[in-house]
Short mmCIF file of C-alpha atoms in Angstrom, two decimals:
data_model
loop_
_atom_site.label_atom_id
_atom_site.label_comp_id
_atom_site.label_asym_id
_atom_site.label_seq_id
_atom_site.Cartn_x
_atom_site.Cartn_y
_atom_site.Cartn_z
CA MET C 1 19.06 -53.48 -9.97
CA PHE C 2 20.55 -53.05 -13.41
CA ASN C 3 22.24 -50.34 -15.44
CA ILE C 4 22.11 -49.69 -19.17
CA SER C 5 24.77 -48.28 -21.47
CA ILE C 6 24.21 -46.80 -24.91
CA VAL C 7 27.23 -45.80 -26.97
CA THR C 8 26.56 -43.01 -29.44
CA TYR C 9 28.42 -41.60 -32.42
CA ASN C 10 26.60 -38.67 -34.03
CA THR C 11 23.38 -40.53 -33.24
CA SER C 12 20.17 -38.82 -34.32
CA LYS C 13 18.07 -37.07 -31.71
CA THR C 14 14.92 -38.93 -32.77
CA MET C 15 16.55 -42.34 -32.49
CA LEU C 16 18.17 -41.72 -29.12
CA LEU C 17 15.11 -40.20 -27.48
CA LYS C 18 13.02 -43.11 -28.79
CA VAL C 19 15.17 -45.74 -27.10
CA ILE C 20 15.40 -43.70 -23.89
CA LYS C 21 11.60 -43.55 -23.82
CA SER C 22 11.57 -47.36 -24.06
CA ILE C 23 13.72 -47.86 -20.99
CA ILE C 24 13.47 -44.86 -18.66
CA ASN C 25 10.55 -46.25 -16.62
CA ALA C 26 11.78 -49.84 -16.38
CA GLU C 27 11.34 -51.52 -13.00
CA GLY C 28 14.70 -52.06 -11.32
CA LEU C 29 16.58 -49.62 -13.54
CA ASN C 30 19.30 -47.73 -11.69
CA LEU C 31 21.12 -45.64 -14.31
CA ILE C 32 21.33 -45.13 -18.07
CA TYR C 33 24.84 -44.28 -19.22
CA ILE C 34 25.05 -42.39 -22.50
CA VAL C 35 28.67 -42.77 -23.59
CA ASP C 36 29.36 -40.36 -26.43
CA ASN C 37 32.08 -41.28 -28.93
CA SER C 38 31.27 -38.26 -31.12
CA ASP C 39 33.78 -35.49 -31.73
CA ASN C 40 31.36 -32.96 -30.20
CA GLU C 41 28.84 -32.81 -27.36
CA ASN C 42 25.70 -32.05 -29.38
CA ILE C 43 23.95 -35.13 -27.98
CA LYS C 44 24.28 -33.80 -24.44
CA ASN C 45 22.17 -30.78 -25.37
CA PHE C 46 18.98 -32.73 -26.08
CA LEU C 47 19.15 -35.43 -23.41
CA PRO C 48 16.37 -35.35 -20.78
CA ASN C 49 17.60 -33.73 -17.58
CA VAL C 50 16.71 -36.55 -15.20
CA PRO C 51 18.82 -38.22 -12.48
CA LYS C 52 18.69 -41.66 -14.12
CA ILE C 53 20.53 -40.46 -17.24
CA GLN C 54 24.27 -39.85 -17.01
CA TYR C 55 26.10 -38.41 -20.00
CA THR C 56 29.77 -39.32 -20.37
CA LYS C 57 32.01 -37.90 -23.07
CA SER C 58 34.44 -40.58 -24.14
CA PRO C 59 38.10 -39.44 -24.08
CA LYS C 60 38.41 -40.81 -27.63
CA ASN C 61 36.45 -42.76 -30.19
CA GLY C 62 37.87 -46.10 -29.17
CA GLY C 63 35.03 -48.11 -30.65
CA TYR C 64 31.88 -49.88 -29.50
CA GLY C 65 33.43 -52.09 -26.83
CA PHE C 66 35.67 -49.29 -25.55
CA GLY C 67 32.65 -47.04 -25.01
CA HIS C 68 30.59 -49.67 -23.23
CA ASN C 69 33.54 -50.61 -21.03
CA ILE C 70 33.49 -47.09 -19.59
CA ALA C 71 29.94 -47.68 -18.36
CA ILE C 72 30.50 -51.31 -17.35
CA ASP C 73 33.41 -50.26 -15.14
CA LEU C 74 31.09 -47.80 -13.38
CA SER C 75 28.47 -50.51 -12.90
CA LEU C 76 31.05 -52.88 -11.44
CA LYS C 77 31.79 -50.33 -8.71
CA ASN C 78 28.19 -50.42 -7.46
CA VAL C 79 27.65 -53.51 -5.31
CA ASN C 80 23.87 -53.06 -5.55
CA VAL C 81 23.83 -53.40 -9.34
CA LYS C 82 23.59 -57.04 -10.46
CA TYR C 83 23.18 -56.71 -14.22
CA HIS C 84 24.28 -54.43 -17.04
CA LEU C 85 22.53 -54.08 -20.39
CA VAL C 86 24.62 -53.26 -23.45
CA LEU C 87 22.12 -51.65 -25.81
CA ASN C 88 22.20 -50.28 -29.34
CA PRO C 89 20.59 -46.86 -29.84
CA ASP C 90 18.43 -48.19 -32.71
CA MET C 91 16.21 -50.32 -30.45
CA ASN C 92 12.56 -49.97 -29.44
CA PHE C 93 10.50 -52.04 -27.01
CA ASN C 94 8.18 -52.01 -24.01
CA HIS C 95 10.10 -51.71 -20.74
CA ILE C 96 7.97 -54.42 -19.11
CA ILE C 97 10.22 -57.02 -20.78
CA PHE C 98 12.79 -56.51 -18.04
CA LYS C 99 10.56 -58.15 -15.44
CA GLU C 100 10.74 -61.52 -17.23
CA ILE C 101 14.39 -61.10 -18.19
CA LYS C 102 15.49 -60.41 -14.62
CA LYS C 103 13.34 -63.26 -13.29
CA TYR C 104 14.99 -65.71 -15.68
CA MET C 105 18.49 -64.44 -14.89
CA ASP C 106 17.82 -64.59 -11.14
CA GLU C 107 16.63 -68.19 -11.44
CA ASN C 108 19.53 -69.27 -13.68
CA PRO C 109 22.83 -68.00 -12.22
CA ILE C 110 24.83 -69.92 -14.85
CA VAL C 111 23.55 -67.48 -17.51
CA GLY C 112 26.07 -64.74 -18.19
CA ASN C 113 24.41 -63.13 -21.21
CA LEU C 114 20.82 -63.01 -22.43
CA MET C 115 19.30 -61.73 -25.66
CA PRO C 116 15.53 -61.58 -26.33
CA LYS C 117 13.84 -62.26 -29.66
CA VAL C 118 14.89 -59.44 -31.99
CA LEU C 119 12.49 -58.32 -34.71
CA TYR C 120 12.61 -56.03 -37.70
CA ASN C 121 10.07 -53.19 -37.61
CA ASP C 122 7.72 -55.27 -39.79
CA GLY C 123 7.69 -58.02 -37.16
CA THR C 124 9.89 -60.56 -38.93
CA VAL C 125 12.64 -62.30 -36.98
CA GLN C 126 16.28 -61.26 -37.15
CA TYR C 127 18.47 -64.36 -37.16
CA LEU C 128 20.99 -63.30 -34.54
CA CYS C 129 21.70 -66.65 -32.85
CA LYS C 130 24.89 -68.02 -34.37
CA LEU C 131 27.59 -70.61 -34.15
CA LEU C 132 31.13 -69.46 -33.48
CA PRO C 133 32.33 -68.13 -36.84
CA THR C 134 34.91 -69.61 -39.18
CA PRO C 135 36.98 -67.30 -41.40
CA TYR C 136 34.54 -68.05 -44.22
CA ASP C 137 31.55 -66.98 -42.11
CA TRP C 138 33.05 -63.58 -41.42
CA ILE C 139 35.14 -62.88 -44.48
CA GLY C 140 34.40 -65.38 -47.23
CA ARG C 141 30.62 -64.90 -47.31
CA ARG C 142 31.05 -61.19 -47.93
CA PHE C 143 32.80 -61.81 -51.23
CA ASN C 144 30.94 -64.93 -52.39
CA PRO C 145 28.74 -64.06 -55.42
CA ILE C 146 26.77 -67.33 -55.33
CA THR C 147 23.59 -66.61 -53.38
CA SER C 148 22.58 -70.25 -52.98
CA ILE C 149 25.84 -71.08 -51.21
CA ILE C 150 25.46 -68.09 -48.87
CA GLU C 151 21.86 -69.02 -48.04
CA SER C 152 22.83 -72.63 -47.37
CA ARG C 153 25.60 -71.56 -45.03
CA ASN C 154 23.38 -69.00 -43.28
CA ARG C 155 20.81 -71.69 -42.49
CA TYR C 156 23.54 -73.51 -40.58
CA PHE C 157 25.61 -70.62 -39.21
CA GLU C 158 22.61 -68.52 -38.10
CA LEU C 159 20.68 -71.57 -36.84
CA ARG C 160 17.78 -70.83 -39.18
CA PHE C 161 16.66 -74.45 -38.96
CA MET C 162 15.37 -73.60 -35.48
CA ASP C 163 11.98 -71.89 -35.11
CA TYR C 164 13.39 -69.06 -32.94
CA ASN C 165 10.45 -69.50 -30.57
CA SER C 166 12.23 -71.63 -27.96
CA ILE C 167 14.78 -70.71 -25.32
CA MET C 168 18.19 -71.79 -26.65
CA GLU C 169 21.75 -71.94 -25.42
CA VAL C 170 23.91 -70.66 -28.27
CA PRO C 171 27.59 -69.69 -28.44
CA TYR C 172 27.24 -66.32 -30.16
CA LEU C 173 24.55 -63.67 -29.71
CA SER C 174 24.24 -60.20 -31.20
CA GLY C 175 25.69 -57.18 -29.44
CA CYS C 176 22.55 -55.09 -30.02
CA PHE C 177 21.02 -56.25 -26.70
CA MET C 178 23.31 -57.99 -24.22
CA PHE C 179 21.83 -58.38 -20.74
CA LEU C 180 24.99 -59.26 -18.83
CA ARG C 181 25.58 -60.63 -15.35
CA LEU C 182 28.18 -58.36 -13.76
CA SER C 183 29.66 -61.12 -11.61
CA SER C 184 30.53 -63.00 -14.82
CA LEU C 185 32.33 -59.93 -16.18
CA LYS C 186 34.31 -59.67 -12.95
CA LYS C 187 35.57 -63.16 -13.74
CA ILE C 188 36.24 -62.95 -17.50
CA GLY C 189 36.76 -59.21 -18.08
CA ASN C 190 34.99 -56.63 -20.22
CA PHE C 191 35.02 -56.18 -24.00
CA ASP C 192 38.37 -56.62 -25.73
CA GLU C 193 39.24 -53.04 -26.71
CA ASN C 194 41.57 -54.23 -29.46
CA ILE C 195 38.39 -54.79 -31.48
CA PHE C 196 37.10 -51.39 -32.59
CA MET C 197 33.78 -52.65 -33.93
CA TYR C 198 32.26 -55.89 -35.30
CA GLY C 199 33.27 -58.96 -33.36
CA GLU C 200 33.62 -57.59 -29.84
CA GLU C 201 30.42 -59.37 -28.83
CA THR C 202 31.63 -62.62 -30.41
CA ASP C 203 34.81 -62.48 -28.38
CA LEU C 204 32.90 -61.71 -25.17
CA CYS C 205 30.38 -64.53 -25.76
CA ARG C 206 33.24 -66.95 -26.28
CA ARG C 207 35.03 -65.85 -23.12
CA LEU C 208 31.79 -66.28 -21.18
CA ILE C 209 31.66 -69.90 -22.35
CA ASP C 210 35.29 -70.39 -21.32
CA GLY C 211 34.37 -68.94 -17.93
CA GLY C 212 31.64 -71.53 -17.41
CA TYR C 213 28.66 -69.31 -18.31
CA LYS C 214 25.88 -69.64 -20.88
CA ASN C 215 24.68 -67.30 -23.62
CA ILE C 216 20.91 -67.62 -23.74
CA TYR C 217 18.41 -66.67 -26.43
CA PHE C 218 15.18 -65.78 -24.62
CA PRO C 219 12.19 -65.42 -27.01
CA ASN C 220 9.63 -65.05 -24.22
CA VAL C 221 9.99 -61.31 -24.80
CA SER C 222 10.84 -59.38 -27.95
CA VAL C 223 12.40 -56.10 -29.06
CA PHE C 224 12.52 -54.17 -32.33
CA HIS C 225 15.83 -53.38 -33.98
CA GLU C 226 16.26 -50.97 -36.89
CA PHE C 227 19.03 -53.17 -38.22
CA GLN C 228 21.31 -51.67 -40.86
CA LYS C 229 24.29 -53.49 -42.32
CA GLY C 230 26.57 -50.49 -42.34
CA SER C 231 29.67 -52.57 -43.02
CA HIS C 232 28.16 -53.72 -46.32
CA LYS C 233 27.56 -50.14 -47.49
CA SER C 234 30.75 -48.37 -46.42
CA LEU C 235 34.26 -49.17 -47.60
CA ARG C 236 35.65 -47.80 -44.33
CA LEU C 237 33.37 -50.01 -42.24
CA THR C 238 34.21 -52.99 -44.44
CA PHE C 239 37.88 -52.40 -43.69
CA ILE C 240 37.13 -52.13 -39.96
CA GLY C 241 35.17 -55.39 -40.11
CA ILE C 242 38.00 -57.23 -41.86
CA LYS C 243 40.56 -55.82 -39.43
CA SER C 244 38.43 -57.00 -36.49
CA ALA C 245 38.08 -60.45 -38.05
CA ILE C 246 41.85 -60.75 -38.53
CA TYR C 247 42.43 -59.81 -34.88
CA TYR C 248 39.74 -62.23 -33.69
CA PHE C 249 41.09 -65.20 -35.65
CA ASN C 250 44.68 -64.40 -34.70
CA LYS C 251 43.49 -64.57 -31.09
CA TRP C 252 41.32 -67.68 -31.27
CA GLY C 253 42.57 -69.57 -34.30
CA TRP C 254 41.93 -69.55 -38.03
CA ILE C 255 41.48 -72.99 -39.57
CA ILE C 256 42.79 -74.91 -36.58
CA ASP C 257 40.47 -74.10 -33.68
CA LYS C 258 39.63 -77.25 -31.75
CA LYS C 259 37.57 -75.43 -29.12
CA ARG C 260 35.40 -73.77 -31.78
CA ARG C 261 34.65 -77.15 -33.32
CA GLU C 262 33.80 -78.61 -29.92
CA ILE C 263 31.49 -75.74 -28.98
CA ASN C 264 29.70 -75.72 -32.34
CA ARG C 265 29.32 -79.51 -32.31
CA TYR C 266 27.87 -79.41 -28.80
CA THR C 267 25.46 -76.64 -29.85
CA LEU C 268 24.14 -78.55 -32.86
CA GLU C 269 23.73 -81.76 -30.86
CA TYR C 270 21.96 -79.88 -28.07
CA LEU C 271 19.63 -78.05 -30.48
CA ASN C 272 18.61 -81.34 -32.07
CA THR C 273 17.22 -82.37 -28.68
CA VAL C 274 15.07 -79.24 -28.26
CA ARG C 275 13.64 -78.95 -31.78
#
């Protein structure tokens, strides 16, 4: 069995009900945790009144990882639940994808985290498989006015030289859809709650690698993501993103990060063998 958590913050009714419709009838689904970081309980009023949906009002808006940790902790208490899906509310897909995802995870116990192919609504691919970031990747690119340099770096950092149609082991996957093995989280811990938003998935992916697990991109199934770069539009979110980056690099290393270089080098060498 598996559980799903969706963290909301003044999320629209249309968006939330759409993603719930995508997942409510999934085979093997135990519970959907709606963790509400909003300053009110308006979301609770329009949620379907069904046993599989559990609404939880967060004691504070502690961020994305903080909210999901509330649900993950509940999943960890249930010995019958093997996996936990961290899911953005702006997702849409057919619930039959879980059959293939669970089959792959069951057959590959070394996989701690899986992400399917993620598409924009027009069907184009979102490049969400990445190397472990350098300070330039997270901070420098944002302020670089030279488009050609950014595009050149993105081809490398976001692994755009791959066709995104093959299963890949990569060090850093998006937090919009993280199908996590609970036994791996028991070993490495949940999201780092010192990161409010932006980068909590990077930190978790890296700790999974340190724990001996793999982050797998699984394009055999696909999902749609109404991706919006909020941090590029809001000064407040830009500040949060920079603050998260500073914390992350203080934790793992700025320029001198031998393990990052080793992991990224291994990834590029490995990908050259599967192209």
